[in-house]
Tab-separated table of N, CA and C in Angstrom:
chain	number	residue	atom	x	y	z
A	243	UNK	N	7.563	36.658	251.545
A	243	UNK	CA	6.382	35.821	251.557
A	243	UNK	C	5.224	36.599	250.954
A	244	UNK	N	4.396	35.956	250.173
A	244	UNK	CA	3.247	36.567	249.529
A	244	UNK	C	2.035	36.358	250.427
A	245	UNK	N	1.097	37.328	250.393
A	245	UNK	CA	-0.072	37.275	251.282
A	245	UNK	C	-0.875	35.998	251.101
A	246	UNK	N	-1.427	35.531	252.219
A	246	UNK	CA	-2.228	34.309	252.226
A	246	UNK	C	-3.693	34.676	252.425
A	247	UNK	N	-4.593	33.807	251.936
A	247	UNK	CA	-6.014	34.067	252.158
A	247	UNK	C	-6.414	33.593	253.551
A	248	UNK	N	-7.687	33.658	253.865
A	248	UNK	CA	-8.150	33.326	255.218
A	248	UNK	C	-7.898	31.869	255.604
A	249	UNK	N	-7.718	30.991	254.641
A	249	UNK	CA	-7.431	29.582	254.924
A	249	UNK	C	-5.936	29.298	255.039
A	250	UNK	N	-5.098	30.328	254.913
A	250	UNK	CA	-3.652	30.142	254.996
A	250	UNK	C	-3.025	29.696	253.688
A	251	UNK	N	-3.790	29.791	252.593
A	251	UNK	CA	-3.305	29.377	251.282
A	251	UNK	C	-2.812	30.607	250.520
A	252	UNK	N	-1.700	30.477	249.819
A	252	UNK	CA	-1.134	31.605	249.076
A	252	UNK	C	-1.090	31.282	247.584
A	253	UNK	N	-1.987	31.926	246.836
A	253	UNK	CA	-2.006	31.731	245.394
A	253	UNK	C	-0.729	32.270	244.752
A	254	UNK	N	-0.213	33.365	245.294
A	254	UNK	CA	1.020	33.945	244.762
A	254	UNK	C	2.198	32.996	244.904
A	255	UNK	N	2.306	32.363	246.072
A	255	UNK	CA	3.394	31.402	246.288
A	255	UNK	C	3.232	30.184	245.388
A	256	UNK	N	1.983	29.752	245.182
A	256	UNK	CA	1.733	28.625	244.286
A	256	UNK	C	2.163	28.980	242.863
A	257	UNK	N	1.798	30.177	242.413
A	257	UNK	CA	2.193	30.619	241.082
A	257	UNK	C	3.717	30.689	240.958
A	258	UNK	N	4.371	31.242	241.971
A	258	UNK	CA	5.832	31.329	241.949
A	258	UNK	C	6.470	29.938	241.935
A	259	UNK	N	5.905	29.001	242.706
A	259	UNK	CA	6.474	27.646	242.723
A	259	UNK	C	6.339	26.996	241.349
A	260	UNK	N	5.205	27.204	240.692
A	260	UNK	CA	5.014	26.648	239.350
A	260	UNK	C	6.032	27.246	238.381
A	261	UNK	N	6.234	28.568	238.453
A	261	UNK	CA	7.209	29.225	237.579
A	261	UNK	C	8.627	28.714	237.843
A	262	UNK	N	8.960	28.505	239.112
A	262	UNK	CA	10.287	27.984	239.450
A	262	UNK	C	10.452	26.552	238.934
A	263	UNK	N	9.404	25.724	239.053
A	263	UNK	CA	9.489	24.351	238.544
A	263	UNK	C	9.643	24.337	237.021
A	264	UNK	N	8.934	25.240	236.336
A	264	UNK	CA	9.073	25.340	234.880
A	264	UNK	C	10.497	25.762	234.514
A	265	UNK	N	11.033	26.730	235.247
A	265	UNK	CA	12.404	27.187	234.988
A	265	UNK	C	13.406	26.055	235.229
A	266	UNK	N	13.195	25.260	236.281
A	266	UNK	CA	14.088	24.129	236.566
A	266	UNK	C	14.015	23.101	235.442
A	267	UNK	N	12.799	22.791	235.010
A	267	UNK	CA	12.607	21.828	233.927
A	267	UNK	C	13.300	22.321	232.657
A	268	UNK	N	13.113	23.610	232.348
A	268	UNK	CA	13.730	24.205	231.161
A	268	UNK	C	15.262	24.163	231.266
A	269	UNK	N	15.781	24.434	232.456
A	269	UNK	CA	17.237	24.422	232.646
A	269	UNK	C	17.805	23.015	232.465
A	270	UNK	N	17.092	22.000	232.960
A	270	UNK	CA	17.561	20.624	232.786
A	270	UNK	C	17.477	20.193	231.323
A	271	UNK	N	16.451	20.664	230.605
A	271	UNK	CA	16.226	20.232	229.233
A	271	UNK	C	16.997	21.035	228.188
A	272	UNK	N	17.336	22.289	228.486
A	272	UNK	CA	17.962	23.160	227.479
A	272	UNK	C	19.244	23.803	228.002
A	273	UNK	N	20.274	23.017	228.221
A	273	UNK	CA	21.502	23.603	228.769
A	273	UNK	C	22.142	24.642	227.848
A	274	UNK	N	21.939	24.530	226.532
A	274	UNK	CA	22.531	25.502	225.606
A	274	UNK	C	21.899	26.875	225.793
A	275	UNK	N	20.566	26.923	225.850
A	275	UNK	CA	19.888	28.203	226.074
A	275	UNK	C	20.267	28.787	227.428
A	276	UNK	N	20.384	27.927	228.412
A	276	UNK	CA	20.760	28.393	229.749
A	276	UNK	C	22.157	29.006	229.709
A	277	UNK	N	23.089	28.365	229.017
A	277	UNK	CA	24.450	28.899	228.943
A	277	UNK	C	24.493	30.244	228.219
A	278	UNK	N	23.700	30.395	227.152
A	278	UNK	CA	23.687	31.676	226.439
A	278	UNK	C	23.092	32.779	227.308
A	279	UNK	N	21.990	32.483	227.971
A	279	UNK	CA	21.377	33.464	228.863
A	279	UNK	C	22.311	33.786	230.016
A	280	UNK	N	22.921	32.771	230.551
A	280	UNK	CA	23.862	32.972	231.651
A	280	UNK	C	25.071	33.784	231.191
A	281	UNK	N	25.486	33.585	229.945
A	281	UNK	CA	26.586	34.368	229.400
A	281	UNK	C	26.277	35.856	229.399
A	282	UNK	N	25.070	36.219	229.000
A	282	UNK	CA	24.659	37.628	229.022
A	282	UNK	C	24.601	38.129	230.457
A	283	UNK	N	24.032	37.325	231.336
A	283	UNK	CA	23.928	37.704	232.752
A	283	UNK	C	25.318	37.906	233.360
A	284	UNK	N	26.232	36.971	233.101
A	284	UNK	CA	27.603	37.106	233.600
A	284	UNK	C	28.291	38.321	232.986
A	285	UNK	N	27.956	38.615	231.733
A	285	UNK	CA	28.518	39.795	231.099
A	285	UNK	C	28.155	41.068	231.844
A	286	UNK	N	26.890	41.179	232.223
A	286	UNK	CA	26.441	42.352	232.987
A	286	UNK	C	27.142	42.396	234.346
A	287	UNK	N	27.201	41.257	235.021
A	287	UNK	CA	27.864	41.200	236.332
A	287	UNK	C	29.343	41.577	236.198
A	288	UNK	N	30.008	41.065	235.174
A	288	UNK	CA	31.432	41.356	234.989
A	288	UNK	C	31.658	42.846	234.743
A	289	UNK	N	30.786	43.466	233.958
A	289	UNK	CA	30.925	44.902	233.702
A	289	UNK	C	30.754	45.692	234.991
A	290	UNK	N	29.727	45.357	235.764
A	290	UNK	CA	29.503	46.055	237.037
A	290	UNK	C	30.691	45.842	237.972
A	291	UNK	N	31.153	44.604	238.089
A	291	UNK	CA	32.281	44.310	238.972
A	291	UNK	C	33.553	45.009	238.490
A	292	UNK	N	33.749	45.081	237.188
A	292	UNK	CA	34.907	45.787	236.646
A	292	UNK	C	34.867	47.273	236.956
A	293	UNK	N	33.698	47.894	236.752
A	293	UNK	CA	33.554	49.312	237.082
A	293	UNK	C	33.787	49.555	238.565
A	294	UNK	N	33.222	48.693	239.405
A	294	UNK	CA	33.395	48.872	240.849
A	294	UNK	C	34.859	48.725	241.262
A	295	UNK	N	35.562	47.786	240.658
A	295	UNK	CA	36.989	47.625	240.974
A	295	UNK	C	37.765	48.888	240.628
A	296	UNK	N	37.453	49.466	239.481
A	296	UNK	CA	38.155	50.679	239.058
A	296	UNK	C	37.740	51.878	239.905
A	297	UNK	N	36.451	51.999	240.177
A	297	UNK	CA	35.951	53.134	240.963
A	297	UNK	C	36.496	53.100	242.389
A	298	UNK	N	36.560	51.913	242.987
A	298	UNK	CA	37.001	51.811	244.379
A	298	UNK	C	38.515	51.648	244.528
A	299	UNK	N	39.252	51.741	243.430
A	299	UNK	CA	40.713	51.660	243.500
A	299	UNK	C	41.298	52.670	244.486
A	300	UNK	N	40.884	53.954	244.439
A	300	UNK	CA	41.445	54.911	245.417
A	300	UNK	C	41.149	54.515	246.867
A	301	UNK	N	39.969	53.956	247.110
A	301	UNK	CA	39.629	53.533	248.474
A	301	UNK	C	40.516	52.370	248.907
A	302	UNK	N	40.737	51.402	248.007
A	302	UNK	CA	41.637	50.288	248.332
A	302	UNK	C	43.034	50.815	248.645
A	303	UNK	N	43.469	51.760	247.857
A	303	UNK	CA	44.809	52.324	248.053
A	303	UNK	C	44.915	53.021	249.408
A	304	UNK	N	43.861	53.765	249.768
A	304	UNK	CA	43.856	54.498	251.033
A	304	UNK	C	43.756	53.538	252.219
A	305	UNK	N	42.888	52.552	252.133
A	305	UNK	CA	42.663	51.626	253.249
A	305	UNK	C	43.888	50.743	253.484
A	306	UNK	N	44.423	50.184	252.411
A	306	UNK	CA	45.520	49.231	252.561
A	306	UNK	C	46.893	49.893	252.526
A	307	UNK	N	46.935	51.167	252.186
A	307	UNK	CA	48.171	51.953	252.157
A	307	UNK	C	49.243	51.305	251.284
A	308	UNK	N	48.796	50.646	250.255
A	308	UNK	CA	49.694	50.058	249.260
A	308	UNK	C	49.101	50.343	247.884
A	309	UNK	N	49.853	50.073	246.859
A	309	UNK	CA	49.348	50.251	245.507
A	309	UNK	C	48.707	48.943	245.040
A	310	UNK	N	47.402	48.825	245.153
A	310	UNK	CA	46.737	47.575	244.753
A	310	UNK	C	46.487	47.533	243.238
A	311	UNK	N	47.542	47.622	242.440
A	311	UNK	CA	47.412	47.636	240.991
A	311	UNK	C	46.686	46.414	240.424
A	312	UNK	N	46.761	45.233	241.069
A	312	UNK	CA	46.004	44.099	240.515
A	312	UNK	C	44.497	44.354	240.482
A	313	UNK	N	44.010	45.220	241.373
A	313	UNK	CA	42.576	45.539	241.372
A	313	UNK	C	42.203	46.202	240.047
A	314	UNK	N	43.038	47.103	239.556
A	314	UNK	CA	42.790	47.772	238.271
A	314	UNK	C	42.878	46.764	237.125
A	315	UNK	N	43.893	45.910	237.145
A	315	UNK	CA	44.070	44.916	236.082
A	315	UNK	C	42.869	43.977	236.036
A	316	UNK	N	42.447	43.495	237.185
A	316	UNK	CA	41.295	42.593	237.245
A	316	UNK	C	40.030	43.327	236.826
A	317	UNK	N	39.888	44.593	237.229
A	317	UNK	CA	38.726	45.389	236.823
A	317	UNK	C	38.638	45.528	235.313
A	318	UNK	N	39.754	45.814	234.664
A	318	UNK	CA	39.777	45.930	233.197
A	318	UNK	C	39.480	44.577	232.557
A	319	UNK	N	40.038	43.509	233.117
A	319	UNK	CA	39.777	42.153	232.628
A	319	UNK	C	38.278	41.846	232.690
A	320	UNK	N	37.641	42.173	233.817
A	320	UNK	CA	36.203	41.953	233.956
A	320	UNK	C	35.413	42.760	232.932
A	321	UNK	N	35.798	44.010	232.712
A	321	UNK	CA	35.106	44.843	231.720
A	321	UNK	C	35.189	44.227	230.328
A	322	UNK	N	36.365	43.784	229.937
A	322	UNK	CA	36.542	43.199	228.607
A	322	UNK	C	35.740	41.907	228.447
A	323	UNK	N	35.785	41.053	229.452
A	323	UNK	CA	35.009	39.807	229.391
A	323	UNK	C	33.517	40.114	229.329
A	324	UNK	N	33.062	41.046	230.160
A	324	UNK	CA	31.645	41.399	230.185
A	324	UNK	C	31.156	41.925	228.852
A	325	UNK	N	31.906	42.830	228.249
A	325	UNK	CA	31.517	43.374	226.944
A	325	UNK	C	31.483	42.283	225.882
A	326	UNK	N	32.451	41.398	225.912
A	326	UNK	CA	32.504	40.311	224.932
A	326	UNK	C	31.306	39.363	225.088
A	327	UNK	N	30.958	39.030	226.302
A	327	UNK	CA	29.829	38.121	226.523
A	327	UNK	C	28.503	38.742	226.094
A	328	UNK	N	28.343	40.037	226.295
A	328	UNK	CA	27.091	40.692	225.909
A	328	UNK	C	27.012	40.863	224.391
A	329	UNK	N	28.130	41.200	223.764
A	329	UNK	CA	28.120	41.445	222.325
A	329	UNK	C	28.089	40.153	221.503
A	330	UNK	N	28.568	39.060	222.039
A	330	UNK	CA	28.595	37.767	221.346
A	330	UNK	C	28.059	36.664	222.259
A	331	UNK	N	26.730	36.611	222.488
A	331	UNK	CA	26.212	35.614	223.441
A	331	UNK	C	26.463	34.164	223.027
A	332	UNK	N	26.573	33.886	221.727
A	332	UNK	CA	26.808	32.495	221.308
A	332	UNK	C	28.198	32.005	221.709
A	333	UNK	N	29.120	32.924	221.908
A	333	UNK	CA	30.477	32.538	222.322
A	333	UNK	C	30.465	31.901	223.706
A	334	UNK	N	29.428	32.207	224.469
A	334	UNK	CA	29.368	31.681	225.835
A	334	UNK	C	29.240	30.162	225.859
A	335	UNK	N	28.751	29.569	224.767
A	335	UNK	CA	28.654	28.108	224.723
A	335	UNK	C	30.029	27.467	224.806
A	336	UNK	N	30.999	28.096	224.177
A	336	UNK	CA	32.348	27.552	224.187
A	336	UNK	C	33.177	28.105	225.328
A	337	UNK	N	33.049	29.408	225.526
A	337	UNK	CA	33.939	30.059	226.476
A	337	UNK	C	33.421	30.107	227.904
A	338	UNK	N	32.104	30.013	228.090
A	338	UNK	CA	31.571	30.174	229.445
A	338	UNK	C	32.151	29.171	230.437
A	339	UNK	N	32.294	27.903	230.077
A	339	UNK	CA	32.927	26.992	231.047
A	339	UNK	C	34.355	27.413	231.405
A	340	UNK	N	35.116	27.885	230.405
A	340	UNK	CA	36.480	28.348	230.681
A	340	UNK	C	36.442	29.625	231.510
A	341	UNK	N	35.553	30.548	231.125
A	341	UNK	CA	35.427	31.809	231.862
A	341	UNK	C	34.964	31.539	233.288
A	342	UNK	N	34.003	30.632	233.433
A	342	UNK	CA	33.471	30.294	234.755
A	342	UNK	C	34.594	29.782	235.659
A	343	UNK	N	35.394	28.857	235.143
A	343	UNK	CA	36.503	28.304	235.931
A	343	UNK	C	37.580	29.361	236.177
A	344	UNK	N	37.899	30.150	235.148
A	344	UNK	CA	38.908	31.208	235.301
A	344	UNK	C	38.448	32.259	236.301
A	345	UNK	N	37.152	32.555	236.276
A	345	UNK	CA	36.602	33.542	237.200
A	345	UNK	C	36.809	33.071	238.638
A	346	UNK	N	36.568	31.797	238.879
A	346	UNK	CA	36.831	31.233	240.208
A	346	UNK	C	38.281	31.475	240.602
A	347	UNK	N	39.199	31.162	239.691
A	347	UNK	CA	40.627	31.272	240.002
A	347	UNK	C	41.034	32.731	240.215
A	348	UNK	N	40.638	33.615	239.302
A	348	UNK	CA	41.025	35.031	239.398
A	348	UNK	C	40.436	35.670	240.648
A	349	UNK	N	39.160	35.430	240.894
A	349	UNK	CA	38.526	36.018	242.077
A	349	UNK	C	39.139	35.446	243.357
A	350	UNK	N	39.538	34.188	243.323
A	350	UNK	CA	40.177	33.575	244.490
A	350	UNK	C	41.546	34.186	244.752
A	351	UNK	N	42.279	34.465	243.684
A	351	UNK	CA	43.575	35.141	243.847
A	351	UNK	C	43.364	36.511	244.483
A	352	UNK	N	42.336	37.227	244.006
A	352	UNK	CA	42.028	38.540	244.581
A	352	UNK	C	41.669	38.409	246.051
A	353	UNK	N	40.864	37.406	246.397
A	353	UNK	CA	40.488	37.198	247.806
A	353	UNK	C	41.703	36.890	248.675
A	354	UNK	N	42.619	36.097	248.160
A	354	UNK	CA	43.827	35.765	248.926
A	354	UNK	C	44.689	37.015	249.114
A	355	UNK	N	44.802	37.832	248.060
A	355	UNK	CA	45.579	39.072	248.176
A	355	UNK	C	44.956	40.008	249.205
A	356	UNK	N	43.646	40.142	249.152
A	356	UNK	CA	42.954	40.994	250.126
A	356	UNK	C	43.096	40.407	251.522
A	357	UNK	N	43.054	39.087	251.621
A	357	UNK	CA	43.188	38.439	252.930
A	357	UNK	C	44.500	38.828	253.595
A	358	UNK	N	45.594	38.806	252.841
A	358	UNK	CA	46.885	39.146	253.440
A	358	UNK	C	46.955	40.608	253.865
A	359	UNK	N	46.195	41.443	253.200
A	359	UNK	CA	46.158	42.846	253.620
A	359	UNK	C	45.235	43.035	254.815
A	360	UNK	N	44.256	42.154	254.949
A	360	UNK	CA	43.348	42.225	256.102
A	360	UNK	C	43.964	41.621	257.357
A	361	UNK	N	45.025	40.877	257.193
A	361	UNK	CA	45.648	40.179	258.321
A	361	UNK	C	45.977	41.140	259.457
A	362	UNK	N	46.417	42.338	259.123
A	362	UNK	CA	46.779	43.315	260.153
A	362	UNK	C	45.554	44.000	260.748
A	363	UNK	N	44.460	44.023	260.011
A	363	UNK	CA	43.260	44.734	260.450
A	363	UNK	C	42.341	43.837	261.272
A	364	UNK	N	42.042	42.635	260.754
A	364	UNK	CA	41.094	41.738	261.419
A	364	UNK	C	41.440	40.288	261.068
A	365	UNK	N	41.861	39.521	262.055
A	365	UNK	CA	42.288	38.127	261.837
A	365	UNK	C	41.145	37.243	261.329
A	366	UNK	N	39.920	37.485	261.840
A	366	UNK	CA	38.781	36.666	261.408
A	366	UNK	C	38.556	36.783	259.905
A	367	UNK	N	38.499	38.036	259.423
A	367	UNK	CA	38.269	38.247	257.999
A	367	UNK	C	39.450	37.754	257.181
A	368	UNK	N	40.637	37.803	257.730
A	368	UNK	CA	41.802	37.245	257.043
A	368	UNK	C	41.566	35.764	256.773
A	369	UNK	N	41.218	35.015	257.824
A	369	UNK	CA	41.046	33.572	257.672
A	369	UNK	C	39.868	33.227	256.774
A	370	UNK	N	38.774	33.961	256.875
A	370	UNK	CA	37.612	33.696	256.019
A	370	UNK	C	37.988	33.913	254.556
A	371	UNK	N	38.576	35.071	254.241
A	371	UNK	CA	38.977	35.348	252.856
A	371	UNK	C	40.040	34.376	252.367
A	372	UNK	N	40.984	34.041	253.220
A	372	UNK	CA	42.064	33.142	252.827
A	372	UNK	C	41.532	31.742	252.524
A	373	UNK	N	40.724	31.193	253.424
A	373	UNK	CA	40.188	29.837	253.233
A	373	UNK	C	39.266	29.779	252.018
A	374	UNK	N	38.377	30.790	251.876
A	374	UNK	CA	37.495	30.808	250.710
A	374	UNK	C	38.292	31.000	249.418
A	375	UNK	N	39.363	31.770	249.487
A	375	UNK	CA	40.224	31.941	248.320
A	375	UNK	C	40.888	30.640	247.904
A	376	UNK	N	41.413	29.900	248.857
A	376	UNK	CA	42.045	28.604	248.561
A	376	UNK	C	41.005	27.620	248.024
A	377	UNK	N	39.833	27.570	248.652
A	377	UNK	CA	38.763	26.682	248.189
A	377	UNK	C	38.358	27.029	246.757
A	378	UNK	N	38.199	28.317	246.485
A	378	UNK	CA	37.859	28.757	245.132
A	378	UNK	C	38.918	28.381	244.112
A	379	UNK	N	40.188	28.453	244.513
A	379	UNK	CA	41.279	28.051	243.614
A	379	UNK	C	41.162	26.571	243.252
A	380	UNK	N	40.914	25.728	244.247
A	380	UNK	CA	40.772	24.292	243.978
A	380	UNK	C	39.587	24.015	243.052
A	381	UNK	N	38.452	24.667	243.314
A	381	UNK	CA	37.276	24.471	242.462
A	381	UNK	C	37.572	24.940	241.043
A	382	UNK	N	38.181	26.109	240.904
A	382	UNK	CA	38.512	26.642	239.582
A	382	UNK	C	39.456	25.744	238.810
A	383	UNK	N	40.479	25.239	239.466
A	383	UNK	CA	41.438	24.342	238.807
A	383	UNK	C	40.751	23.042	238.389
A	384	UNK	N	39.888	22.510	239.245
A	384	UNK	CA	39.152	21.290	238.894
A	384	UNK	C	38.259	21.533	237.679
A	385	UNK	N	37.531	22.657	237.675
A	385	UNK	CA	36.622	22.943	236.566
A	385	UNK	C	37.371	23.188	235.259
A	386	UNK	N	38.491	23.880	235.319
A	386	UNK	CA	39.238	24.172	234.088
A	386	UNK	C	39.925	22.917	233.550
A	387	UNK	N	40.207	21.960	234.419
A	387	UNK	CA	40.833	20.722	233.958
A	387	UNK	C	39.812	19.761	233.357
A	388	UNK	N	38.544	19.976	233.610
A	388	UNK	CA	37.494	19.134	233.047
A	388	UNK	C	36.324	20.028	232.642
A	389	UNK	N	36.378	20.570	231.418
A	389	UNK	CA	35.377	21.544	230.977
A	389	UNK	C	33.986	20.935	230.832
A	390	UNK	N	33.915	19.644	230.527
A	390	UNK	CA	32.606	19.006	230.448
A	390	UNK	C	31.909	19.072	231.802
A	391	UNK	N	32.653	18.833	232.864
A	391	UNK	CA	32.100	18.944	234.217
A	391	UNK	C	31.644	20.375	234.471
A	392	UNK	N	32.400	21.347	233.966
A	392	UNK	CA	32.024	22.750	234.151
A	392	UNK	C	30.697	23.056	233.460
A	393	UNK	N	30.515	22.566	232.228
A	393	UNK	CA	29.255	22.797	231.502
A	393	UNK	C	28.094	22.173	232.255
A	394	UNK	N	28.244	20.926	232.643
A	394	UNK	CA	27.185	20.231	233.375
A	394	UNK	C	26.942	20.911	234.718
A	395	UNK	N	28.007	21.327	235.382
A	395	UNK	CA	27.874	21.985	236.690
A	395	UNK	C	27.075	23.268	236.585
A	396	UNK	N	27.394	24.081	235.589
A	396	UNK	CA	26.701	25.359	235.433
A	396	UNK	C	25.213	25.128	235.229
A	397	UNK	N	24.858	24.307	234.252
A	397	UNK	CA	23.445	24.056	233.951
A	397	UNK	C	22.738	23.378	235.118
A	398	UNK	N	23.398	22.416	235.733
A	398	UNK	CA	22.782	21.692	236.850
A	398	UNK	C	22.580	22.581	238.067
A	399	UNK	N	23.551	23.438	238.369
A	399	UNK	CA	23.402	24.339	239.516
A	399	UNK	C	22.237	25.298	239.317
A	400	UNK	N	22.083	25.796	238.101
A	400	UNK	CA	20.957	26.690	237.822
A	400	UNK	C	19.646	25.932	237.974
A	401	UNK	N	19.577	24.744	237.398
A	401	UNK	CA	18.355	23.951	237.495
A	401	UNK	C	18.035	23.602	238.946
A	402	UNK	N	19.044	23.212	239.715
A	402	UNK	CA	18.819	22.884	241.128
A	402	UNK	C	18.369	24.095	241.927
A	403	UNK	N	18.924	25.266	241.605
A	403	UNK	CA	18.487	26.486	242.282
A	403	UNK	C	16.992	26.697	242.064
A	404	UNK	N	16.549	26.586	240.817
A	404	UNK	CA	15.128	26.772	240.533
A	404	UNK	C	14.283	25.676	241.171
A	405	UNK	N	14.773	24.449	241.188
A	405	UNK	CA	14.040	23.348	241.806
A	405	UNK	C	13.866	23.581	243.303
A	406	UNK	N	14.945	23.946	243.984
A	406	UNK	CA	14.871	24.227	245.424
A	406	UNK	C	13.957	25.419	245.682
A	407	UNK	N	14.088	26.462	244.857
A	407	UNK	CA	13.212	27.626	245.001
A	407	UNK	C	11.753	27.258	244.821
A	408	UNK	N	11.466	26.370	243.874
A	408	UNK	CA	10.095	25.919	243.661
A	408	UNK	C	9.555	25.150	244.852
A	409	UNK	N	10.375	24.278	245.426
A	409	UNK	CA	9.955	23.515	246.613
A	409	UNK	C	9.687	24.459	247.782
A	410	UNK	N	10.575	25.424	247.987
A	410	UNK	CA	10.393	26.379	249.094
A	410	UNK	C	9.101	27.166	248.907
A	411	UNK	N	8.836	27.621	247.696
A	411	UNK	CA	7.616	28.386	247.458
A	411	UNK	C	6.369	27.511	247.537
A	412	UNK	N	6.497	26.249	247.155
A	412	UNK	CA	5.365	25.334	247.294
A	412	UNK	C	5.045	25.103	248.767
A	413	UNK	N	6.059	24.927	249.580
A	413	UNK	CA	5.850	24.788	251.028
A	413	UNK	C	5.221	26.055	251.582
A	414	UNK	N	5.719	27.216	251.123
A	414	UNK	CA	5.179	28.496	251.579
A	414	UNK	C	3.708	28.659	251.191
A	415	UNK	N	3.289	27.996	250.119
A	415	UNK	CA	1.896	28.072	249.688
A	415	UNK	C	0.954	27.569	250.772
A	416	UNK	N	1.358	26.538	251.474
A	416	UNK	CA	0.475	25.892	252.444
A	416	UNK	C	0.811	26.207	253.893
A	417	UNK	N	1.965	26.744	254.164
A	417	UNK	CA	2.380	26.978	255.553
A	417	UNK	C	2.157	28.420	255.927
């Protein structure tokens, strides 16, 4: 929360709400620019996630006492996708919906694999990872079967995030 003046009004929150509303409007009006920017952003996230998968491979091996080789394969996959998205941002217009849906599926497979290894350690986390993994698989399969829905979903989710953020900050301006 940003500081309020003596009347309980926050100019900072008002400014942030205006910026969020502008971002929402831009996201609704320019889905192509949003997809390209999101492609670069996902590229950075994929690189970080790929490095972390590779770096934490020994820890996974020690904790689960098995050879979690899929963690390395997925880590390398994330690195390659991330580098490609950063080096060729225009490719994200075509590939981002496929990558977005595939990411759901691949990450869900990883969650399900981890869930089965957590089953012996903690039943609660097993069920949480397992259910979220199955849900992610269904979402990924739905998105990959209808790429137009994936494109609209990506742009709309970003726009809705900014719209909700703008409303929250506008409320914070006066409360």
